[in-house]
Short mmCIF file of C-alpha atoms in Angstrom, two decimals:
data_model
loop_
_atom_site.label_atom_id
_atom_site.label_comp_id
_atom_site.label_asym_id
_atom_site.label_seq_id
_atom_site.Cartn_x
_atom_site.Cartn_y
_atom_site.Cartn_z
CA MET P 23 -16.39 -43.57 -92.12
CA PRO P 24 -14.22 -41.60 -89.70
CA ASN P 25 -10.58 -42.45 -89.98
CA THR P 26 -9.02 -44.58 -87.29
CA ARG P 27 -6.64 -41.98 -85.91
CA GLU P 28 -9.45 -39.55 -85.10
CA VAL P 29 -11.45 -42.21 -83.30
CA ARG P 30 -8.44 -43.29 -81.30
CA LEU P 31 -7.87 -39.74 -80.09
CA ARG P 32 -11.49 -39.34 -79.05
CA ILE P 33 -11.41 -42.59 -77.11
CA ARG P 34 -8.36 -41.43 -75.24
CA SER P 35 -9.85 -38.08 -74.28
CA ILE P 36 -13.09 -39.68 -73.12
CA LYS P 37 -11.18 -42.12 -70.97
CA ASN P 38 -9.38 -39.18 -69.39
CA ILE P 39 -12.69 -37.51 -68.60
CA ALA P 40 -13.97 -40.70 -66.99
CA GLN P 41 -10.88 -40.80 -64.82
CA VAL P 42 -11.44 -37.24 -63.60
CA THR P 43 -15.11 -37.76 -62.85
CA ARG P 44 -14.31 -40.99 -61.05
CA ALA P 45 -11.83 -39.13 -58.83
CA LEU P 46 -14.37 -36.39 -58.09
CA GLN P 47 -16.87 -39.04 -57.17
CA ALA P 48 -14.49 -40.54 -54.63
CA VAL P 49 -13.75 -37.12 -53.14
CA SER P 50 -17.44 -36.33 -52.78
CA THR P 51 -18.12 -39.65 -51.10
CA SER P 52 -15.61 -38.94 -48.36
CA LYS P 53 -16.90 -35.38 -47.94
CA VAL P 54 -20.43 -36.62 -47.40
CA ARG P 55 -19.16 -38.78 -44.61
CA ARG P 56 -17.30 -35.91 -43.00
CA SER P 57 -20.30 -33.57 -43.05
CA VAL P 58 -22.55 -36.24 -41.61
CA THR P 59 -20.09 -36.92 -38.79
CA ALA P 60 -19.88 -33.22 -37.95
CA LEU P 61 -23.67 -33.10 -37.94
CA MET P 62 -23.84 -35.99 -35.50
CA HIS P 63 -21.45 -34.20 -33.17
CA THR P 64 -23.80 -31.23 -32.85
CA GLN P 65 -26.65 -33.43 -31.69
CA PRO P 66 -25.86 -33.65 -27.93
CA TYR P 67 -25.68 -29.87 -27.53
CA ALA P 68 -28.79 -29.29 -29.60
CA THR P 69 -30.82 -31.83 -27.66
CA LYS P 70 -29.77 -30.54 -24.27
CA ALA P 71 -30.15 -26.88 -25.18
CA TRP P 72 -33.62 -27.56 -26.52
CA GLU P 73 -34.58 -29.32 -23.28
CA VAL P 74 -33.42 -26.44 -21.14
CA LEU P 75 -35.05 -23.90 -23.42
CA THR P 76 -38.46 -25.52 -23.53
CA HIS P 77 -38.32 -26.22 -19.84
CA ILE P 78 -37.77 -22.60 -18.92
CA ALA P 79 -40.06 -21.20 -21.58
CA SER P 80 -42.96 -23.34 -20.45
CA GLN P 81 -42.67 -22.53 -16.75
CA PRO P 82 -45.95 -21.16 -15.42
CA GLY P 83 -46.26 -17.41 -15.04
CA ARG P 84 -43.91 -16.58 -17.88
CA ASP P 85 -45.93 -14.21 -20.02
CA ASP P 86 -43.08 -11.87 -20.83
CA LEU P 87 -41.38 -14.28 -23.16
CA HIS P 88 -37.90 -13.88 -24.50
CA PRO P 89 -38.04 -11.64 -27.59
CA LEU P 90 -36.71 -14.41 -29.81
CA LEU P 91 -39.51 -16.70 -28.68
CA SER P 92 -42.49 -14.36 -29.00
CA GLN P 93 -44.67 -14.37 -32.07
CA ARG P 94 -45.35 -10.92 -33.50
CA GLU P 95 -48.96 -9.99 -34.05
CA LYS P 96 -48.24 -8.10 -37.21
CA VAL P 97 -45.80 -9.46 -39.75
CA SER P 98 -44.57 -7.04 -42.39
CA ALA P 99 -41.36 -8.55 -43.73
CA ALA P 100 -39.44 -11.81 -43.69
CA LEU P 101 -35.84 -12.88 -43.99
CA LEU P 102 -34.87 -16.01 -45.88
CA ILE P 103 -31.56 -17.74 -45.31
CA VAL P 104 -30.99 -19.74 -48.48
CA ILE P 105 -28.24 -22.34 -48.36
CA THR P 106 -26.68 -23.52 -51.61
CA SER P 107 -23.21 -24.58 -52.71
CA ASP P 108 -20.19 -22.65 -53.96
CA ARG P 109 -19.54 -24.99 -56.85
CA GLY P 110 -21.57 -26.57 -59.58
CA LEU P 111 -21.26 -30.06 -61.04
CA ALA P 112 -23.83 -31.25 -58.56
CA GLY P 113 -26.77 -31.97 -60.83
CA ALA P 114 -29.91 -30.00 -60.07
CA TYR P 115 -28.90 -29.41 -56.45
CA ASN P 116 -28.75 -25.62 -56.52
CA THR P 117 -31.63 -25.00 -58.89
CA ASN P 118 -33.82 -27.25 -56.77
CA VAL P 119 -33.21 -25.11 -53.69
CA ILE P 120 -33.99 -21.89 -55.51
CA ARG P 121 -37.06 -23.30 -57.25
CA PHE P 122 -38.33 -24.58 -53.90
CA THR P 123 -37.80 -21.14 -52.35
CA LEU P 124 -39.73 -19.37 -55.08
CA GLN P 125 -42.53 -21.92 -54.85
CA GLN P 126 -42.87 -21.64 -51.08
CA PHE P 127 -42.98 -17.88 -51.08
CA SER P 128 -44.86 -17.15 -54.30
CA GLN P 129 -47.99 -16.32 -52.29
CA TYR P 130 -46.18 -14.51 -49.49
CA PRO P 131 -47.75 -11.05 -49.18
CA TYR P 132 -44.86 -9.19 -47.54
CA PRO P 133 -41.44 -8.07 -48.75
CA LEU P 134 -38.71 -10.69 -48.59
CA ARG P 135 -35.04 -10.19 -47.91
CA TYR P 136 -32.36 -12.79 -48.40
CA ILE P 137 -29.14 -14.01 -46.86
CA ALA P 138 -27.34 -16.10 -49.46
CA VAL P 139 -25.06 -18.86 -48.21
CA GLY P 140 -23.10 -20.26 -51.15
CA ARG P 141 -22.07 -18.60 -54.38
CA LYS P 142 -24.39 -20.47 -56.75
CA GLY P 143 -27.48 -19.45 -54.84
CA ARG P 144 -26.28 -15.87 -54.64
CA ASP P 145 -25.84 -15.70 -58.42
CA LEU P 146 -29.27 -17.16 -59.06
CA LEU P 147 -30.94 -14.80 -56.59
CA LEU P 148 -29.12 -11.82 -58.06
CA ARG P 149 -30.34 -12.75 -61.51
CA LEU P 150 -33.89 -12.79 -60.15
CA ARG P 151 -33.28 -9.31 -58.69
CA LYS P 152 -33.94 -10.31 -55.09
CA GLU P 153 -32.88 -8.14 -52.20
CA ILE P 154 -29.80 -9.76 -50.72
CA ILE P 155 -28.59 -8.24 -47.47
CA ALA P 156 -25.59 -10.51 -46.98
CA GLU P 157 -23.77 -13.37 -48.58
CA PHE P 158 -21.53 -16.01 -47.08
CA SER P 159 -19.49 -18.09 -49.45
CA ASN P 160 -16.33 -20.18 -49.52
CA LEU P 161 -17.13 -21.94 -46.28
CA PRO P 162 -14.80 -24.85 -45.54
CA THR P 163 -16.09 -28.43 -45.66
CA PRO P 164 -17.14 -29.05 -43.01
CA PRO P 165 -17.11 -25.62 -41.35
CA THR P 166 -16.57 -25.16 -37.64
CA PHE P 167 -19.26 -23.62 -35.49
CA LYS P 168 -17.30 -20.38 -35.35
CA ASP P 169 -17.19 -20.12 -39.16
CA VAL P 170 -20.93 -19.89 -39.40
CA SER P 171 -22.13 -18.39 -36.12
CA ALA P 172 -22.04 -14.95 -37.77
CA ILE P 173 -24.94 -15.96 -40.02
CA GLY P 174 -27.17 -16.71 -37.04
CA MET P 175 -26.04 -13.54 -35.29
CA LEU P 176 -26.97 -11.46 -38.31
CA ALA P 177 -30.41 -13.06 -38.48
CA ILE P 178 -30.97 -12.37 -34.79
CA GLU P 179 -29.92 -8.77 -35.23
CA GLU P 180 -32.27 -8.23 -38.16
CA PHE P 181 -35.07 -9.80 -36.19
CA LEU P 182 -34.52 -7.85 -32.97
CA SER P 183 -34.21 -4.54 -34.80
CA ARG P 184 -37.65 -5.32 -36.29
CA ARG P 185 -36.49 -4.98 -39.85
CA VAL P 186 -37.99 -8.43 -40.32
CA ASP P 187 -40.62 -10.27 -38.27
CA GLU P 188 -39.93 -13.83 -39.34
CA VAL P 189 -36.81 -15.70 -40.34
CA PHE P 190 -36.83 -18.88 -42.40
CA LEU P 191 -34.05 -21.33 -43.18
CA ILE P 192 -34.11 -22.99 -46.59
CA TYR P 193 -31.69 -25.83 -47.15
CA THR P 194 -31.49 -29.34 -48.53
CA ASP P 195 -32.28 -32.12 -46.12
CA PHE P 196 -29.96 -35.10 -46.39
CA VAL P 197 -32.22 -38.13 -46.34
CA ASN P 198 -29.68 -40.62 -47.67
CA MET P 199 -27.07 -40.97 -50.39
CA VAL P 200 -29.58 -40.90 -53.23
CA ARG P 201 -32.32 -38.74 -51.74
CA GLN P 202 -32.03 -35.09 -50.77
CA THR P 203 -35.06 -32.85 -50.43
CA PRO P 204 -35.25 -29.07 -50.18
CA THR P 205 -36.70 -28.11 -46.82
CA MET P 206 -37.94 -25.00 -45.08
CA LYS P 207 -37.68 -24.40 -41.36
CA LYS P 208 -38.82 -21.45 -39.30
CA LEU P 209 -35.83 -20.10 -37.42
CA LEU P 210 -37.27 -17.08 -35.63
CA PRO P 211 -39.35 -16.60 -33.64
CA LEU P 212 -38.54 -19.99 -32.17
CA GLU P 213 -41.63 -22.16 -31.97
CA TYR P 214 -41.21 -24.25 -28.88
CA ARG P 215 -44.85 -24.97 -28.15
CA HIS P 216 -45.46 -27.27 -31.10
CA GLU P 217 -42.99 -29.78 -29.87
CA LYS P 218 -44.19 -30.22 -26.35
CA GLU P 219 -43.64 -33.96 -26.42
CA ARG P 220 -39.91 -33.33 -26.50
CA VAL P 221 -40.02 -31.59 -23.13
CA GLY P 222 -40.57 -34.92 -21.43
CA THR P 223 -37.38 -35.63 -19.57
CA PHE P 224 -37.58 -32.59 -17.33
CA ASP P 225 -40.94 -33.54 -15.92
CA THR P 226 -39.71 -36.91 -14.84
CA VAL P 227 -36.83 -35.69 -12.70
CA THR P 228 -37.43 -36.46 -9.08
CA HIS P 229 -35.37 -35.58 -6.15
CA GLN P 230 -35.63 -37.85 -3.15
CA GLY P 231 -39.11 -38.82 -4.10
CA SER P 232 -40.46 -35.31 -4.61
CA ARG P 233 -40.98 -33.57 -7.91
CA ALA P 234 -38.03 -31.49 -8.98
CA VAL P 235 -38.04 -27.80 -8.28
CA TYR P 236 -35.14 -26.18 -9.99
CA ILE P 237 -32.94 -23.51 -8.54
CA TYR P 238 -32.10 -20.84 -11.12
CA GLU P 239 -28.91 -18.83 -10.90
CA PRO P 240 -28.96 -15.92 -11.40
CA ASP P 241 -32.51 -16.17 -12.85
CA MET P 242 -34.50 -17.75 -15.66
CA ASN P 243 -34.23 -14.80 -18.04
CA THR P 244 -30.45 -14.65 -17.89
CA ILE P 245 -30.20 -18.37 -18.56
CA LEU P 246 -32.65 -18.07 -21.44
CA ASN P 247 -30.68 -15.14 -22.84
CA ARG P 248 -27.60 -17.27 -22.82
CA ILE P 249 -29.13 -20.30 -24.48
CA VAL P 250 -31.59 -18.98 -27.08
CA PRO P 251 -29.13 -17.16 -29.38
CA ARG P 252 -26.75 -20.13 -29.21
CA PHE P 253 -29.50 -22.50 -30.12
CA THR P 254 -30.50 -20.33 -33.07
CA GLU P 255 -26.92 -20.22 -34.35
CA LEU P 256 -26.65 -23.96 -33.89
CA GLN P 257 -29.74 -24.51 -36.02
CA VAL P 258 -28.11 -22.55 -38.82
CA TYR P 259 -24.93 -24.58 -38.36
CA GLN P 260 -26.85 -27.83 -38.56
CA ALA P 261 -28.70 -26.69 -41.67
CA ILE P 262 -25.40 -25.88 -43.34
CA LEU P 263 -23.91 -29.25 -42.49
CA GLU P 264 -27.05 -30.95 -43.72
CA ALA P 265 -26.89 -28.93 -46.95
CA GLN P 266 -23.23 -29.77 -47.46
CA ALA P 267 -23.85 -33.47 -47.02
CA SER P 268 -26.62 -33.17 -49.60
CA GLU P 269 -24.45 -31.17 -51.97
CA HIS P 270 -21.70 -33.74 -51.96
CA ALA P 271 -24.12 -36.62 -52.26
CA ALA P 272 -25.72 -34.90 -55.26
CA ARG P 273 -22.30 -34.32 -56.78
CA MET P 274 -21.34 -37.91 -56.15
CA ILE P 275 -24.40 -39.14 -58.07
CA ALA P 276 -23.80 -36.62 -60.86
CA MET P 277 -20.20 -37.75 -61.18
CA LYS P 278 -21.17 -41.40 -61.10
CA ASN P 279 -23.58 -40.78 -63.98
CA ALA P 280 -20.88 -38.92 -65.88
CA THR P 281 -18.40 -41.75 -65.34
CA ASP P 282 -20.93 -44.33 -66.51
CA ALA P 283 -21.81 -42.29 -69.59
CA ALA P 284 -18.15 -41.80 -70.46
CA THR P 285 -17.39 -45.50 -70.06
CA GLU P 286 -20.30 -46.41 -72.28
CA LEU P 287 -19.30 -43.88 -74.92
CA ALA P 288 -15.72 -45.13 -74.89
CA ALA P 289 -16.98 -48.70 -75.41
CA SER P 290 -19.13 -47.79 -78.38
CA LEU P 291 -16.33 -45.73 -79.91
CA GLN P 292 -13.99 -48.66 -79.45
CA LEU P 293 -16.41 -50.75 -81.49
CA GLU P 294 -16.46 -48.11 -84.18
CA TYR P 295 -12.69 -47.98 -84.15
CA ASN P 296 -12.43 -51.74 -84.55
CA LYS P 297 -14.81 -51.64 -87.49
CA ALA P 298 -12.91 -48.85 -89.18
CA ARG P 299 -9.64 -50.68 -88.66
CA GLN P 300 -11.04 -53.93 -90.00
CA GLN P 301 -12.42 -52.14 -93.01
CA ALA P 302 -9.06 -50.50 -93.70
CA ILE P 303 -7.37 -53.91 -93.54
CA THR P 304 -9.95 -55.47 -95.80
CA SER P 305 -9.63 -52.80 -98.43
CA GLU P 306 -5.84 -53.05 -98.28
CA MET P 307 -6.07 -56.82 -98.75
CA LEU P 308 -8.36 -56.30 -101.74
CA ASP P 309 -5.82 -53.90 -103.20
CA ILE P 310 -2.99 -56.36 -102.78
CA ALA P 311 -5.05 -59.28 -104.08
CA GLY P 312 -6.15 -57.19 -107.03
CA GLY P 313 -2.55 -56.20 -107.75
CA ALA P 314 -1.32 -59.81 -107.50
CA GLU P 315 -4.10 -61.00 -109.79
CA ALA P 316 -3.19 -58.36 -112.35
CA LEU P 317 0.45 -59.40 -112.21
CA SER P 318 -0.26 -63.13 -112.72
CA ILE P 319 -2.45 -62.31 -115.72
CA GLN P 320 0.42 -60.26 -117.22
CA GLU P 321 2.85 -63.16 -116.66
CA LYS P 322 0.55 -65.59 -118.43
CA VAL P 323 0.25 -63.25 -121.39
CA ALA P 324 4.01 -62.77 -121.57
CA MET D 8 -22.23 -43.15 -5.51
CA PRO D 9 -20.61 -41.09 -8.25
CA ILE D 10 -22.30 -38.38 -10.31
CA TRP D 11 -22.31 -38.51 -14.12
CA CYS D 12 -20.64 -35.51 -15.72
CA GLU D 13 -20.86 -34.30 -19.33
CA ILE D 14 -19.12 -31.32 -20.92
CA ILE D 15 -20.63 -30.49 -24.31
CA SER D 16 -19.72 -27.79 -26.80
CA GLN D 17 -21.54 -27.09 -30.05
CA ASP D 18 -19.39 -29.34 -32.14
CA ARG D 19 -18.26 -32.09 -29.81
CA VAL D 20 -18.59 -33.86 -26.50
CA VAL D 21 -15.47 -32.77 -24.64
CA PHE D 22 -15.81 -35.04 -21.64
CA GLU D 23 -18.17 -37.58 -20.19
CA GLY D 24 -17.60 -39.79 -17.24
CA GLU D 25 -18.16 -40.41 -13.57
CA ALA D 26 -17.08 -37.98 -10.88
CA ASP D 27 -17.06 -37.79 -7.11
CA ILE D 28 -17.26 -34.01 -7.20
CA VAL D 29 -17.47 -31.41 -9.95
CA ILE D 30 -16.32 -27.85 -9.26
CA LEU D 31 -17.68 -25.16 -11.57
CA PRO D 32 -17.09 -21.44 -12.18
CA GLY D 33 -20.71 -20.39 -11.68
CA SER D 34 -21.66 -16.82 -12.44
CA GLU D 35 -22.63 -16.37 -8.79
CA GLY D 36 -19.38 -17.85 -7.55
CA GLU D 37 -17.53 -21.14 -7.58
CA MET D 38 -19.69 -24.13 -6.79
CA GLY D 39 -18.93 -27.71 -5.94
CA ILE D 40 -21.46 -30.28 -7.05
CA LEU D 41 -21.70 -33.56 -5.16
CA PRO D 42 -23.96 -36.48 -6.03
CA ASN D 43 -27.60 -35.89 -5.01
CA HIS D 44 -27.36 -32.17 -5.48
CA ALA D 45 -30.68 -30.33 -5.78
CA PRO D 46 -31.77 -29.62 -9.38
CA LEU D 47 -30.16 -26.43 -10.58
CA LEU D 48 -29.76 -24.37 -13.73
CA SER D 49 -27.03 -21.78 -13.73
CA THR D 50 -24.97 -19.65 -16.07
CA LEU D 51 -21.19 -20.08 -16.02
CA ASN D 52 -18.31 -17.65 -16.17
CA TYR D 53 -15.09 -17.97 -18.11
CA GLY D 54 -12.94 -20.17 -15.96
CA VAL D 55 -11.66 -23.58 -15.06
CA MET D 56 -13.77 -26.48 -13.93
CA LYS D 57 -12.55 -29.52 -12.08
CA VAL D 58 -13.73 -33.10 -12.19
CA ARG D 59 -12.48 -35.31 -9.38
CA ARG D 60 -12.73 -39.10 -9.39
CA HIS D 61 -10.90 -41.47 -7.04
CA GLY D 62 -8.71 -38.63 -5.85
CA LYS D 63 -7.54 -37.76 -9.35
CA GLU D 64 -8.47 -34.41 -10.80
CA GLN D 65 -9.02 -33.36 -14.40
CA PHE D 66 -9.21 -29.71 -15.35
CA PHE D 67 -11.13 -28.08 -18.19
CA THR D 68 -11.29 -24.51 -19.35
CA VAL D 69 -14.85 -23.41 -20.12
CA ALA D 70 -15.77 -20.28 -22.07
CA GLY D 71 -19.02 -19.43 -20.31
CA GLY D 72 -22.26 -21.26 -20.96
CA ILE D 73 -24.76 -22.90 -18.69
CA VAL D 74 -24.91 -25.94 -16.47
CA GLU D 75 -27.79 -28.19 -15.61
CA VAL D 76 -27.50 -30.15 -12.39
CA ARG D 77 -29.68 -33.06 -11.43
CA PRO D 78 -29.26 -35.47 -8.52
CA ASP D 79 -27.43 -37.96 -10.73
CA ARG D 80 -25.82 -35.81 -13.41
CA VAL D 81 -24.09 -32.56 -14.29
CA VAL D 82 -24.35 -31.31 -17.87
CA VAL D 83 -22.26 -28.34 -18.98
CA LEU D 84 -23.18 -26.58 -22.23
CA THR D 85 -20.44 -24.23 -23.35
CA ASP D 86 -19.11 -22.43 -26.45
CA ALA D 87 -15.69 -23.92 -25.98
CA ALA D 88 -14.16 -26.32 -23.53
CA GLU D 89 -10.79 -27.94 -23.45
CA ASN D 90 -8.97 -30.42 -21.30
CA ILE D 91 -6.03 -28.55 -19.81
CA GLU D 92 -3.65 -31.26 -20.98
CA GLU D 93 -4.68 -30.51 -24.57
CA ILE D 94 -3.82 -26.82 -24.47
CA ASP D 95 -1.10 -25.80 -26.88
CA VAL D 96 0.74 -23.17 -24.89
CA GLN D 97 2.70 -21.91 -27.84
CA ARG D 98 -0.36 -21.36 -29.96
CA ALA D 99 -2.20 -19.66 -27.12
CA GLU D 100 0.78 -17.32 -26.60
CA GLU D 101 0.77 -16.41 -30.27
CA ALA D 102 -2.97 -15.79 -30.30
CA LYS D 103 -2.58 -13.63 -27.23
CA ARG D 104 0.19 -11.57 -28.82
CA ARG D 105 -1.80 -11.05 -32.00
CA ALA D 106 -4.86 -9.88 -30.07
CA GLU D 107 -2.80 -7.56 -27.88
CA GLU D 108 -1.09 -5.99 -30.87
CA TYR D 109 -4.39 -5.42 -32.54
CA LEU D 110 -5.91 -3.80 -29.46
CA LYS D 111 -2.80 -1.67 -28.84
CA ALA D 112 -3.05 -0.12 -32.28
CA GLY D 113 -6.19 1.57 -31.02
CA PRO D 114 -8.85 0.53 -33.48
CA PRO D 115 -12.37 1.92 -33.14
CA PRO D 116 -14.13 0.01 -30.37
CA ASP D 117 -17.56 -1.61 -30.76
CA THR D 118 -16.83 -2.94 -34.21
CA ASP D 119 -17.27 -6.67 -34.69
CA GLU D 120 -13.58 -7.16 -35.17
CA TYR D 121 -12.70 -5.31 -32.00
CA LEU D 122 -15.11 -7.39 -29.95
CA ALA D 123 -13.90 -10.59 -31.58
CA MET D 124 -10.30 -9.73 -30.75
CA GLU D 125 -11.22 -8.85 -27.21
CA ALA D 126 -12.92 -12.22 -26.83
CA ALA D 127 -9.89 -13.92 -28.37
CA LEU D 128 -7.62 -12.22 -25.87
CA ARG D 129 -9.83 -13.27 -23.00
CA ARG D 130 -9.80 -16.85 -24.25
CA SER D 131 -6.06 -17.09 -24.64
CA ASN D 132 -5.47 -15.50 -21.26
CA LEU D 133 -7.75 -18.05 -19.70
CA ARG D 134 -6.00 -20.95 -21.39
CA LEU D 135 -2.52 -19.74 -20.55
CA GLU D 136 -3.39 -19.09 -16.97
CA ALA D 137 -5.08 -22.45 -16.65
CA ALA D 138 -2.13 -24.25 -18.19
CA ARG D 139 0.27 -22.44 -15.89
CA LYS D 140 -1.69 -23.15 -12.77
CA TYR D 141 -2.97 -26.66 -13.15
CA ARG D 142 -0.66 -28.54 -15.41
CA GLY D 143 1.65 -31.14 -13.97
CA PRO D 144 5.42 -30.47 -14.10
CA SER D 145 5.79 -33.21 -16.74
CA MET D 146 4.92 -30.76 -19.48
CA PRO D 147 8.20 -29.62 -20.99
CA SER D 148 6.68 -27.03 -23.34
CA TYR D 149 5.32 -25.23 -20.33
CA ARG D 150 8.39 -25.42 -18.09
CA ARG D 151 10.40 -23.52 -20.64
CA GLU D 152 7.74 -20.82 -20.80
CA GLY D 153 7.56 -20.41 -17.04
CA SER D 154 11.24 -20.02 -16.22
#
C-alpha cells in the first residue's frame, strides 16, 4: 500500500497537468477559428481569379499556352511541397502527412525534391534522407499572404527553369473539427481543363442582348501573366491555412484526450488515497483499542 | 442605374458597393467606367482609383493587378488595396525611410531583398502621395506632415 503522502503529491501533479492541457485545448480552439476565417477571406479572390484564368485560357485559337498552364510531354522530376506543423502535441497529425506522401509517391518513377513547410515535416524528411531544397518554418498563425508568397514563387521558379516538371502540394484538408484528411493537389502545371463546369459565369454575360466579346488591355497574355503566378501563390496560401486549421483541430482533440485521461487518473488515485487513509485510521484505532484493552486487563489484575 | 464595384485582395474584400462611376489606373491609361460599359479585362498600374456615388468620392490605392468590367459590375483583383482614409501616414513615412536607407547603402541589385525593398519604396511612395493629394483637411496627422 503506497503511503498517503505520496498519493497526495501525485494527485496534485496530475491535476496540474490537466490544467495545462485544458488551457492548450482552449488556445487551439480559437486558433482553428482564426485560420478558418482567414481561409474564407481568400475565397473571393480565388474564385474570381480562377474565372478570369479559365476564361482566357479557353479562348479559341490559344495554342501557345502560358508556360505554367502547359503540360510537359516528358516528365523527369517532381517537386513536392509538404505542409506540416512546427510543433508537436498534435496527435498523429504530422506523421499522417508524411506517411501519406510516401504512400502516394512510392511508385513514382522519377526523382523527387521537397520543399518542407513546418519544422516537424522537415525533421521527418531529413531522417528519411530526402532531397530538401528549401524549408519554411515558424510561420505565424494565421500567416498573411506576403508571409507565404515566397513558397509559391520558389515553386514557379523551379518549374520554369525545368528543374522539375510537376509540382504537387501535400497538406491536410480540414473537413471539420474531428476529421482532417491528408490531401494531394497538383499545383503546376495548372490543370484548368478538368474543371470546365466552373467557367460558367463568363459564358452567360450578355451585353445589350448580344453575347459578350471582351476587350483585352493590353492583351490576353499580359493579363494571364499577371494572374497565373498570383493564383498559384494563393493556392499555396490556402493549403497552408487549411493545414493550420487541421493542425490546431488535431491538437485540440489530442489535448482534450489528455485532459480526460488526467481527470480520470486523478479520480482513481483519489479513491486509492481515500482507501489508504481509511486503512491508516483503522489500524491506528486497532492500536489504541488494543492498548486500552491491555490497560484494563492490567487494572483488573492489580 | 449604378454599377456594382468590388475591390478584392488576396486576403480580404477591401470594398464592395454601388457606384455611379469608377475611375481606374489602367496600364494603358486612366479609365472611367460607367454603368453599361462594354466587357473588358485589363491590367492595372500602381495608382489611385476612385469610386463616386451620389457625388461623394472614395479613394483607394491599388498595387497593380487586373480589373474585370461587365455592364453591371467592376471587379478589381489586386495584391494590395487600401482606403485612403485608412493609411497610416507615419508608418508609411517610416517604411519609406527604411527602404531609402537600404537602397542608398548600395547593396547588390537583383537580389530578392533589393527587389523587395524597391517594391516597398514604391508602395510607400504611392500611399504617401495618395494621402497627401486626396485626403480631406480633417486629418490632423497629415496636416502636421504637410506644413
